[in-house]
Amino acid sequence: MNRTQLAAAIGIGGAMVSKLARRSMPTDSVELADRWRRCHLAPGRMKGMRIDAVKPSPRQPAAEISQ
């Protein structure tokens, strides 16, 4: 498995795979790379776990609330 395939499987960019590989992330298995990321990265630093990745619930506009 090359780094491009690993990046696609994890859902991150190829440059991020290279950056994390320099920090000792295994690149031979998706499962090992995913486990390494969960152990070594803060939850807010992983795609899908960031606060901005969570969709806010739809709210009523302020004009409707005041009526």
mmCIF file with all atom_site columns, N, CA and C in Angstrom:
data_model
loop_
_atom_site.group_PDB
_atom_site.id
_atom_site.type_symbol
_atom_site.label_atom_id
_atom_site.label_alt_id
_atom_site.label_comp_id
_atom_site.label_asym_id
_atom_site.label_entity_id
_atom_site.label_seq_id
_atom_site.pdbx_PDB_ins_code
_atom_site.Cartn_x
_atom_site.Cartn_y
_atom_site.Cartn_z
_atom_site.occupancy
_atom_site.B_iso_or_equiv
_atom_site.pdbx_formal_charge
_atom_site.auth_seq_id
_atom_site.auth_comp_id
_atom_site.auth_asym_id
_atom_site.auth_atom_id
_atom_site.pdbx_PDB_model_num
ATOM 1   N N  . MET A 1 1  ? 0.854   -1.166 0.000  1.00 0.00 ? 1  MET A N  1
ATOM 2   C CA . MET A 1 1  ? 0.000   0.000  0.000  1.00 0.00 ? 1  MET A CA 1
ATOM 3   C C  . MET A 1 1  ? 0.904   1.235  0.000  1.00 0.00 ? 1  MET A C  1
ATOM 4   N N  . ASN A 1 2  ? 0.636   2.135  -0.944 1.00 0.00 ? 2  ASN A N  1
ATOM 5   C CA . ASN A 1 2  ? 1.432   3.364  -0.955 1.00 0.00 ? 2  ASN A CA 1
ATOM 6   C C  . ASN A 1 2  ? 0.733   4.449  -0.136 1.00 0.00 ? 2  ASN A C  1
ATOM 7   N N  . ARG A 1 3  ? 1.401   5.559  0.022  1.00 0.00 ? 3  ARG A N  1
ATOM 8   C CA . ARG A 1 3  ? 0.872   6.621  0.890  1.00 0.00 ? 3  ARG A CA 1
ATOM 9   C C  . ARG A 1 3  ? -0.385  7.267  0.323  1.00 0.00 ? 3  ARG A C  1
ATOM 10  N N  . THR A 1 4  ? -0.511  7.319  -0.981 1.00 0.00 ? 4  THR A N  1
ATOM 11  C CA . THR A 1 4  ? -1.711  7.886  -1.590 1.00 0.00 ? 4  THR A CA 1
ATOM 12  C C  . THR A 1 4  ? -2.928  7.021  -1.270 1.00 0.00 ? 4  THR A C  1
ATOM 13  N N  . GLN A 1 5  ? -2.757  5.712  -1.369 1.00 0.00 ? 5  GLN A N  1
ATOM 14  C CA . GLN A 1 5  ? -3.855  4.793  -1.041 1.00 0.00 ? 5  GLN A CA 1
ATOM 15  C C  . GLN A 1 5  ? -4.195  4.866  0.442  1.00 0.00 ? 5  GLN A C  1
ATOM 16  N N  . LEU A 1 6  ? -3.169  4.966  1.288  1.00 0.00 ? 6  LEU A N  1
ATOM 17  C CA . LEU A 1 6  ? -3.396  5.083  2.726  1.00 0.00 ? 6  LEU A CA 1
ATOM 18  C C  . LEU A 1 6  ? -4.153  6.371  3.044  1.00 0.00 ? 6  LEU A C  1
ATOM 19  N N  . ALA A 1 7  ? -3.757  7.462  2.407  1.00 0.00 ? 7  ALA A N  1
ATOM 20  C CA . ALA A 1 7  ? -4.433  8.749  2.629  1.00 0.00 ? 7  ALA A CA 1
ATOM 21  C C  . ALA A 1 7  ? -5.904  8.657  2.253  1.00 0.00 ? 7  ALA A C  1
ATOM 22  N N  . ALA A 1 8  ? -6.203  8.026  1.129  1.00 0.00 ? 8  ALA A N  1
ATOM 23  C CA . ALA A 1 8  ? -7.600  7.890  0.691  1.00 0.00 ? 8  ALA A CA 1
ATOM 24  C C  . ALA A 1 8  ? -8.388  7.006  1.662  1.00 0.00 ? 8  ALA A C  1
ATOM 25  N N  . ALA A 1 9  ? -7.758  5.948  2.160  1.00 0.00 ? 9  ALA A N  1
ATOM 26  C CA . ALA A 1 9  ? -8.451  5.031  3.074  1.00 0.00 ? 9  ALA A CA 1
ATOM 27  C C  . ALA A 1 9  ? -8.749  5.690  4.414  1.00 0.00 ? 9  ALA A C  1
ATOM 28  N N  . ILE A 1 10 ? -7.851  6.541  4.892  1.00 0.00 ? 10 ILE A N  1
ATOM 29  C CA . ILE A 1 10 ? -8.041  7.207  6.182  1.00 0.00 ? 10 ILE A CA 1
ATOM 30  C C  . ILE A 1 10 ? -8.903  8.451  6.036  1.00 0.00 ? 10 ILE A C  1
ATOM 31  N N  . GLY A 1 11 ? -8.852  9.078  4.874  1.00 0.00 ? 11 GLY A N  1
ATOM 32  C CA . GLY A 1 11 ? -9.636  10.283 4.648  1.00 0.00 ? 11 GLY A CA 1
ATOM 33  C C  . GLY A 1 11 ? -8.853  11.556 4.923  1.00 0.00 ? 11 GLY A C  1
ATOM 34  N N  . ILE A 1 12 ? -7.527  11.497 4.741  1.00 0.00 ? 12 ILE A N  1
ATOM 35  C CA . ILE A 1 12 ? -6.690  12.680 4.906  1.00 0.00 ? 12 ILE A CA 1
ATOM 36  C C  . ILE A 1 12 ? -5.874  12.868 3.638  1.00 0.00 ? 12 ILE A C  1
ATOM 37  N N  . GLY A 1 13 ? -5.169  13.960 3.542  1.00 0.00 ? 13 GLY A N  1
ATOM 38  C CA . GLY A 1 13 ? -4.360  14.240 2.375  1.00 0.00 ? 13 GLY A CA 1
ATOM 39  C C  . GLY A 1 13 ? -3.028  13.503 2.394  1.00 0.00 ? 13 GLY A C  1
ATOM 40  N N  . GLY A 1 14 ? -2.455  13.358 1.227  1.00 0.00 ? 14 GLY A N  1
ATOM 41  C CA . GLY A 1 14 ? -1.166  12.688 1.102  1.00 0.00 ? 14 GLY A CA 1
ATOM 42  C C  . GLY A 1 14 ? -0.062  13.407 1.862  1.00 0.00 ? 14 GLY A C  1
ATOM 43  N N  . ALA A 1 15 ? -0.102  14.736 1.867  1.00 0.00 ? 15 ALA A N  1
ATOM 44  C CA . ALA A 1 15 ? 0.908   15.498 2.599  1.00 0.00 ? 15 ALA A CA 1
ATOM 45  C C  . ALA A 1 15 ? 0.816   15.232 4.102  1.00 0.00 ? 15 ALA A C  1
ATOM 46  N N  . MET A 1 16 ? -0.405  15.069 4.613  1.00 0.00 ? 16 MET A N  1
ATOM 47  C CA . MET A 1 16 ? -0.568  14.776 6.037  1.00 0.00 ? 16 MET A CA 1
ATOM 48  C C  . MET A 1 16 ? -0.045  13.381 6.364  1.00 0.00 ? 16 MET A C  1
ATOM 49  N N  . VAL A 1 17 ? -0.223  12.426 5.467  1.00 0.00 ? 17 VAL A N  1
ATOM 50  C CA . VAL A 1 17 ? 0.339   11.092 5.693  1.00 0.00 ? 17 VAL A CA 1
ATOM 51  C C  . VAL A 1 17 ? 1.851   11.186 5.805  1.00 0.00 ? 17 VAL A C  1
ATOM 52  N N  . SER A 1 18 ? 2.478   11.936 4.912  1.00 0.00 ? 18 SER A N  1
ATOM 53  C CA . SER A 1 18 ? 3.932   12.099 4.965  1.00 0.00 ? 18 SER A CA 1
ATOM 54  C C  . SER A 1 18 ? 4.367   12.771 6.263  1.00 0.00 ? 18 SER A C  1
ATOM 55  N N  . LYS A 1 19 ? 3.639   13.789 6.664  1.00 0.00 ? 19 LYS A N  1
ATOM 56  C CA . LYS A 1 19 ? 3.969   14.504 7.902  1.00 0.00 ? 19 LYS A CA 1
ATOM 57  C C  . LYS A 1 19 ? 3.849   13.580 9.114  1.00 0.00 ? 19 LYS A C  1
ATOM 58  N N  . LEU A 1 20 ? 2.777   12.791 9.180  1.00 0.00 ? 20 LEU A N  1
ATOM 59  C CA . LEU A 1 20 ? 2.591   11.885 10.304 1.00 0.00 ? 20 LEU A CA 1
ATOM 60  C C  . LEU A 1 20 ? 3.561   10.714 10.248 1.00 0.00 ? 20 LEU A C  1
ATOM 61  N N  . ALA A 1 21 ? 3.946   10.284 9.052  1.00 0.00 ? 21 ALA A N  1
ATOM 62  C CA . ALA A 1 21 ? 4.931   9.204  8.922  1.00 0.00 ? 21 ALA A CA 1
ATOM 63  C C  . ALA A 1 21 ? 6.282   9.650  9.489  1.00 0.00 ? 21 ALA A C  1
ATOM 64  N N  . ARG A 1 22 ? 6.621   10.918 9.323  1.00 0.00 ? 22 ARG A N  1
ATOM 65  C CA . ARG A 1 22 ? 7.863   11.445 9.927  1.00 0.00 ? 22 ARG A CA 1
ATOM 66  C C  . ARG A 1 22 ? 7.780   11.419 11.443 1.00 0.00 ? 22 ARG A C  1
ATOM 67  N N  . ARG A 1 23 ? 6.537   11.449 11.982 1.00 0.00 ? 23 ARG A N  1
ATOM 68  C CA . ARG A 1 23 ? 6.339   11.365 13.439 1.00 0.00 ? 23 ARG A CA 1
ATOM 69  C C  . ARG A 1 23 ? 6.171   9.924  13.899 1.00 0.00 ? 23 ARG A C  1
ATOM 70  N N  . SER A 1 24 ? 6.460   8.955  13.028 1.00 0.00 ? 24 SER A N  1
ATOM 71  C CA . SER A 1 24 ? 6.490   7.509  13.283 1.00 0.00 ? 24 SER A CA 1
ATOM 72  C C  . SER A 1 24 ? 5.160   6.802  13.094 1.00 0.00 ? 24 SER A C  1
ATOM 73  N N  . MET A 1 25 ? 4.205   7.383  12.378 1.00 0.00 ? 25 MET A N  1
ATOM 74  C CA . MET A 1 25 ? 2.969   6.677  12.088 1.00 0.00 ? 25 MET A CA 1
ATOM 75  C C  . MET A 1 25 ? 3.269   5.543  11.119 1.00 0.00 ? 25 MET A C  1
ATOM 76  N N  . PRO A 1 26 ? 2.778   4.333  11.391 1.00 0.00 ? 26 PRO A N  1
ATOM 77  C CA . PRO A 1 26 ? 2.986   3.234  10.450 1.00 0.00 ? 26 PRO A CA 1
ATOM 78  C C  . PRO A 1 26 ? 2.224   3.492  9.153  1.00 0.00 ? 26 PRO A C  1
ATOM 79  N N  . THR A 1 27 ? 2.837   3.142  8.027  1.00 0.00 ? 27 THR A N  1
ATOM 80  C CA . THR A 1 27 ? 2.202   3.380  6.737  1.00 0.00 ? 27 THR A CA 1
ATOM 81  C C  . THR A 1 27 ? 1.949   2.082  5.971  1.00 0.00 ? 27 THR A C  1
ATOM 82  N N  . ASP A 1 28 ? 2.124   0.946  6.617  1.00 0.00 ? 28 ASP A N  1
ATOM 83  C CA . ASP A 1 28 ? 1.940   -0.321 5.921  1.00 0.00 ? 28 ASP A CA 1
ATOM 84  C C  . ASP A 1 28 ? 0.538   -0.900 6.083  1.00 0.00 ? 28 ASP A C  1
ATOM 85  N N  . SER A 1 29 ? -0.269  -0.339 6.986  1.00 0.00 ? 29 SER A N  1
ATOM 86  C CA . SER A 1 29 ? -1.603  -0.870 7.234  1.00 0.00 ? 29 SER A CA 1
ATOM 87  C C  . SER A 1 29 ? -2.544  0.260  7.651  1.00 0.00 ? 29 SER A C  1
ATOM 88  N N  . VAL A 1 30 ? -3.756  0.230  7.129  1.00 0.00 ? 30 VAL A N  1
ATOM 89  C CA . VAL A 1 30 ? -4.765  1.227  7.488  1.00 0.00 ? 30 VAL A CA 1
ATOM 90  C C  . VAL A 1 30 ? -5.118  1.098  8.973  1.00 0.00 ? 30 VAL A C  1
ATOM 91  N N  . GLU A 1 31 ? -5.263  -0.139 9.446  1.00 0.00 ? 31 GLU A N  1
ATOM 92  C CA . GLU A 1 31 ? -5.629  -0.359 10.844 1.00 0.00 ? 31 GLU A CA 1
ATOM 93  C C  . GLU A 1 31 ? -4.555  0.169  11.788 1.00 0.00 ? 31 GLU A C  1
ATOM 94  N N  . LEU A 1 32 ? -3.283  -0.109 11.483 1.00 0.00 ? 32 LEU A N  1
ATOM 95  C CA . LEU A 1 32 ? -2.202  0.376  12.345 1.00 0.00 ? 32 LEU A CA 1
ATOM 96  C C  . LEU A 1 32 ? -2.104  1.900  12.310 1.00 0.00 ? 32 LEU A C  1
ATOM 97  N N  . ALA A 1 33 ? -2.255  2.477  11.123 1.00 0.00 ? 33 ALA A N  1
ATOM 98  C CA . ALA A 1 33 ? -2.191  3.934  10.999 1.00 0.00 ? 33 ALA A CA 1
ATOM 99  C C  . ALA A 1 33 ? -3.335  4.583  11.766 1.00 0.00 ? 33 ALA A C  1
ATOM 100 N N  . ASP A 1 34 ? -4.533  4.015  11.656 1.00 0.00 ? 34 ASP A N  1
ATOM 101 C CA . ASP A 1 34 ? -5.692  4.565  12.366 1.00 0.00 ? 34 ASP A CA 1
ATOM 102 C C  . ASP A 1 34 ? -5.507  4.446  13.874 1.00 0.00 ? 34 ASP A C  1
ATOM 103 N N  . ARG A 1 35 ? -5.016  3.313  14.335 1.00 0.00 ? 35 ARG A N  1
ATOM 104 C CA . ARG A 1 35 ? -4.766  3.132  15.772 1.00 0.00 ? 35 ARG A CA 1
ATOM 105 C C  . ARG A 1 35 ? -3.705  4.117  16.267 1.00 0.00 ? 35 ARG A C  1
ATOM 106 N N  . TRP A 1 36 ? -2.654  4.313  15.483 1.00 0.00 ? 36 TRP A N  1
ATOM 107 C CA . TRP A 1 36 ? -1.596  5.260  15.859 1.00 0.00 ? 36 TRP A CA 1
ATOM 108 C C  . TRP A 1 36 ? -2.169  6.672  15.975 1.00 0.00 ? 36 TRP A C  1
ATOM 109 N N  . ARG A 1 37 ? -3.011  7.060  15.017 1.00 0.00 ? 37 ARG A N  1
ATOM 110 C CA . ARG A 1 37 ? -3.597  8.402  15.040 1.00 0.00 ? 37 ARG A CA 1
ATOM 111 C C  . ARG A 1 37 ? -4.461  8.608  16.274 1.00 0.00 ? 37 ARG A C  1
ATOM 112 N N  . ARG A 1 38 ? -5.265  7.587  16.639 1.00 0.00 ? 38 ARG A N  1
ATOM 113 C CA . ARG A 1 38 ? -6.120  7.717  17.825 1.00 0.00 ? 38 ARG A CA 1
ATOM 114 C C  . ARG A 1 38 ? -5.291  7.826  19.103 1.00 0.00 ? 38 ARG A C  1
ATOM 115 N N  . CYS A 1 39 ? -4.134  7.178  19.155 1.00 0.00 ? 39 CYS A N  1
ATOM 116 C CA . CYS A 1 39 ? -3.286  7.210  20.354 1.00 0.00 ? 39 CYS A CA 1
ATOM 117 C C  . CYS A 1 39 ? -2.409  8.452  20.429 1.00 0.00 ? 39 CYS A C  1
ATOM 118 N N  . HIS A 1 40 ? -1.984  8.979  19.286 1.00 0.00 ? 40 HIS A N  1
ATOM 119 C CA . HIS A 1 40 ? -0.982  10.033 19.285 1.00 0.00 ? 40 HIS A CA 1
ATOM 120 C C  . HIS A 1 40 ? -1.483  11.423 18.926 1.00 0.00 ? 40 HIS A C  1
ATOM 121 N N  . LEU A 1 41 ? -2.701  11.528 18.441 1.00 0.00 ? 41 LEU A N  1
ATOM 122 C CA . LEU A 1 41 ? -3.226  12.842 18.079 1.00 0.00 ? 41 LEU A CA 1
ATOM 123 C C  . LEU A 1 41 ? -4.374  13.201 19.012 1.00 0.00 ? 41 LEU A C  1
ATOM 124 N N  . ALA A 1 42 ? -4.469  14.456 19.341 1.00 0.00 ? 42 ALA A N  1
ATOM 125 C CA . ALA A 1 42 ? -5.600  14.946 20.143 1.00 0.00 ? 42 ALA A CA 1
ATOM 126 C C  . ALA A 1 42 ? -6.867  14.814 19.292 1.00 0.00 ? 42 ALA A C  1
ATOM 127 N N  . PRO A 1 43 ? -8.007  14.536 19.898 1.00 0.00 ? 43 PRO A N  1
ATOM 128 C CA . PRO A 1 43 ? -9.244  14.358 19.120 1.00 0.00 ? 43 PRO A CA 1
ATOM 129 C C  . PRO A 1 43 ? -9.565  15.533 18.201 1.00 0.00 ? 43 PRO A C  1
ATOM 130 N N  . GLY A 1 44 ? -9.250  16.732 18.601 1.00 0.00 ? 44 GLY A N  1
ATOM 131 C CA . GLY A 1 44 ? -9.520  17.900 17.773 1.00 0.00 ? 44 GLY A CA 1
ATOM 132 C C  . GLY A 1 44 ? -8.608  18.024 16.578 1.00 0.00 ? 44 GLY A C  1
ATOM 133 N N  . ARG A 1 45 ? -7.572  17.181 16.503 1.00 0.00 ? 45 ARG A N  1
ATOM 134 C CA . ARG A 1 45 ? -6.623  17.228 15.400 1.00 0.00 ? 45 ARG A CA 1
ATOM 135 C C  . ARG A 1 45 ? -6.900  16.157 14.357 1.00 0.00 ? 45 ARG A C  1
ATOM 136 N N  . MET A 1 46 ? -7.992  15.400 14.524 1.00 0.00 ? 46 MET A N  1
ATOM 137 C CA . MET A 1 46 ? -8.332  14.352 13.574 1.00 0.00 ? 46 MET A CA 1
ATOM 138 C C  . MET A 1 46 ? -9.581  14.741 12.801 1.00 0.00 ? 46 MET A C  1
ATOM 139 N N  . LYS A 1 47 ? -9.523  14.497 11.515 1.00 0.00 ? 47 LYS A N  1
ATOM 140 C CA . LYS A 1 47 ? -10.660 14.813 10.661 1.00 0.00 ? 47 LYS A CA 1
ATOM 141 C C  . LYS A 1 47 ? -11.871 14.014 11.116 1.00 0.00 ? 47 LYS A C  1
ATOM 142 N N  . GLY A 1 48 ? -13.005 14.667 11.188 1.00 0.00 ? 48 GLY A N  1
ATOM 143 C CA . GLY A 1 48 ? -14.227 14.012 11.627 1.00 0.00 ? 48 GLY A CA 1
ATOM 144 C C  . GLY A 1 48 ? -14.453 14.125 13.120 1.00 0.00 ? 48 GLY A C  1
ATOM 145 N N  . MET A 1 49 ? -13.448 14.506 13.861 1.00 0.00 ? 49 MET A N  1
ATOM 146 C CA . MET A 1 49 ? -13.561 14.641 15.310 1.00 0.00 ? 49 MET A CA 1
ATOM 147 C C  . MET A 1 49 ? -13.504 16.101 15.739 1.00 0.00 ? 49 MET A C  1
ATOM 148 N N  . ARG A 1 50 ? -13.188 16.999 14.797 1.00 0.00 ? 50 ARG A N  1
ATOM 149 C CA . ARG A 1 50 ? -13.082 18.412 15.137 1.00 0.00 ? 50 ARG A CA 1
ATOM 150 C C  . ARG A 1 50 ? -14.459 18.992 15.405 1.00 0.00 ? 50 ARG A C  1
ATOM 151 N N  . ILE A 1 51 ? -14.491 20.029 16.209 1.00 0.00 ? 51 ILE A N  1
ATOM 152 C CA . ILE A 1 51 ? -15.761 20.688 16.535 1.00 0.00 ? 51 ILE A CA 1
ATOM 153 C C  . ILE A 1 51 ? -16.388 21.276 15.284 1.00 0.00 ? 51 ILE A C  1
ATOM 154 N N  . ASP A 1 52 ? -15.570 21.845 14.376 1.00 0.00 ? 52 ASP A N  1
ATOM 155 C CA . ASP A 1 52 ? -16.132 22.455 13.176 1.00 0.00 ? 52 ASP A CA 1
ATOM 156 C C  . ASP A 1 52 ? -16.649 21.410 12.184 1.00 0.00 ? 52 ASP A C  1
ATOM 157 N N  . ALA A 1 53 ? -16.332 20.137 12.392 1.00 0.00 ? 53 ALA A N  1
ATOM 158 C CA . ALA A 1 53 ? -16.833 19.082 11.516 1.00 0.00 ? 53 ALA A CA 1
ATOM 159 C C  . ALA A 1 53 ? -18.239 18.648 11.900 1.00 0.00 ? 53 ALA A C  1
ATOM 160 N N  . VAL A 1 54 ? -18.653 18.967 13.112 1.00 0.00 ? 54 VAL A N  1
ATOM 161 C CA . VAL A 1 54 ? -19.988 18.613 13.580 1.00 0.00 ? 54 VAL A CA 1
ATOM 162 C C  . VAL A 1 54 ? -20.969 19.660 13.066 1.00 0.00 ? 54 VAL A C  1
ATOM 163 N N  . LYS A 1 55 ? -21.976 19.186 12.387 1.00 0.00 ? 55 LYS A N  1
ATOM 164 C CA . LYS A 1 55 ? -22.963 20.108 11.820 1.00 0.00 ? 55 LYS A CA 1
ATOM 165 C C  . LYS A 1 55 ? -23.863 20.645 12.925 1.00 0.00 ? 55 LYS A C  1
ATOM 166 N N  . PRO A 1 56 ? -24.043 21.973 13.000 1.00 0.00 ? 56 PRO A N  1
ATOM 167 C CA . PRO A 1 56 ? -24.956 22.527 14.009 1.00 0.00 ? 56 PRO A CA 1
ATOM 168 C C  . PRO A 1 56 ? -26.401 22.166 13.672 1.00 0.00 ? 56 PRO A C  1
ATOM 169 N N  . SER A 1 57 ? -27.213 22.094 14.686 1.00 0.00 ? 57 SER A N  1
ATOM 170 C CA . SER A 1 57 ? -28.626 21.798 14.445 1.00 0.00 ? 57 SER A CA 1
ATOM 171 C C  . SER A 1 57 ? -29.288 23.039 13.854 1.00 0.00 ? 57 SER A C  1
ATOM 172 N N  . PRO A 1 58 ? -30.270 22.834 12.989 1.00 0.00 ? 58 PRO A N  1
ATOM 173 C CA . PRO A 1 58 ? -30.946 23.997 12.393 1.00 0.00 ? 58 PRO A CA 1
ATOM 174 C C  . PRO A 1 58 ? -31.682 24.781 13.476 1.00 0.00 ? 58 PRO A C  1
ATOM 175 N N  . ARG A 1 59 ? -31.555 26.070 13.408 1.00 0.00 ? 59 ARG A N  1
ATOM 176 C CA . ARG A 1 59 ? -32.215 26.936 14.394 1.00 0.00 ? 59 ARG A CA 1
ATOM 177 C C  . ARG A 1 59 ? -33.207 27.841 13.691 1.00 0.00 ? 59 ARG A C  1
ATOM 178 N N  . GLN A 1 60 ? -34.141 28.329 14.464 1.00 0.00 ? 60 GLN A N  1
ATOM 179 C CA . GLN A 1 60 ? -35.084 29.286 13.900 1.00 0.00 ? 60 GLN A CA 1
ATOM 180 C C  . GLN A 1 60 ? -34.399 30.646 13.825 1.00 0.00 ? 60 GLN A C  1
ATOM 181 N N  . PRO A 1 61 ? -34.699 31.400 12.783 1.00 0.00 ? 61 PRO A N  1
ATOM 182 C CA . PRO A 1 61 ? -34.153 32.760 12.718 1.00 0.00 ? 61 PRO A CA 1
ATOM 183 C C  . PRO A 1 61 ? -34.630 33.597 13.907 1.00 0.00 ? 61 PRO A C  1
ATOM 184 N N  . ALA A 1 62 ? -33.853 34.567 14.282 1.00 0.00 ? 62 ALA A N  1
ATOM 185 C CA . ALA A 1 62 ? -34.161 35.414 15.444 1.00 0.00 ? 62 ALA A CA 1
ATOM 186 C C  . ALA A 1 62 ? -35.517 36.110 15.287 1.00 0.00 ? 62 ALA A C  1
ATOM 187 N N  . ALA A 1 63 ? -35.908 36.453 14.064 1.00 0.00 ? 63 ALA A N  1
ATOM 188 C CA . ALA A 1 63 ? -37.172 37.153 13.841 1.00 0.00 ? 63 ALA A CA 1
ATOM 189 C C  . ALA A 1 63 ? -38.352 36.264 14.243 1.00 0.00 ? 63 ALA A C  1
ATOM 190 N N  . GLU A 1 64 ? -38.274 34.951 14.005 1.00 0.00 ? 64 GLU A N  1
ATOM 191 C CA . GLU A 1 64 ? -39.368 34.064 14.355 1.00 0.00 ? 64 GLU A CA 1
ATOM 192 C C  . GLU A 1 64 ? -39.455 33.849 15.858 1.00 0.00 ? 64 GLU A C  1
ATOM 193 N N  . ILE A 1 65 ? -38.362 33.871 16.540 1.00 0.00 ? 65 ILE A N  1
ATOM 194 C CA . ILE A 1 65 ? -38.349 33.638 17.986 1.00 0.00 ? 65 ILE A CA 1
ATOM 195 C C  . ILE A 1 65 ? -38.983 34.807 18.732 1.00 0.00 ? 65 ILE A C  1
ATOM 196 N N  . SER A 1 66 ? -38.747 36.035 18.272 1.00 0.00 ? 66 SER A N  1
ATOM 197 C CA . SER A 1 66 ? -39.234 37.210 18.988 1.00 0.00 ? 66 SER A CA 1
ATOM 198 C C  . SER A 1 66 ? -40.726 37.451 18.788 1.00 0.00 ? 66 SER A C  1
ATOM 199 N N  . GLN A 1 67 ? -41.370 36.774 17.853 1.00 0.00 ? 67 GLN A N  1
ATOM 200 C CA . GLN A 1 67 ? -42.793 37.019 17.596 1.00 0.00 ? 67 GLN A CA 1
ATOM 201 C C  . GLN A 1 67 ? -43.684 36.233 18.486 1.00 0.00 ? 67 GLN A C  1
#
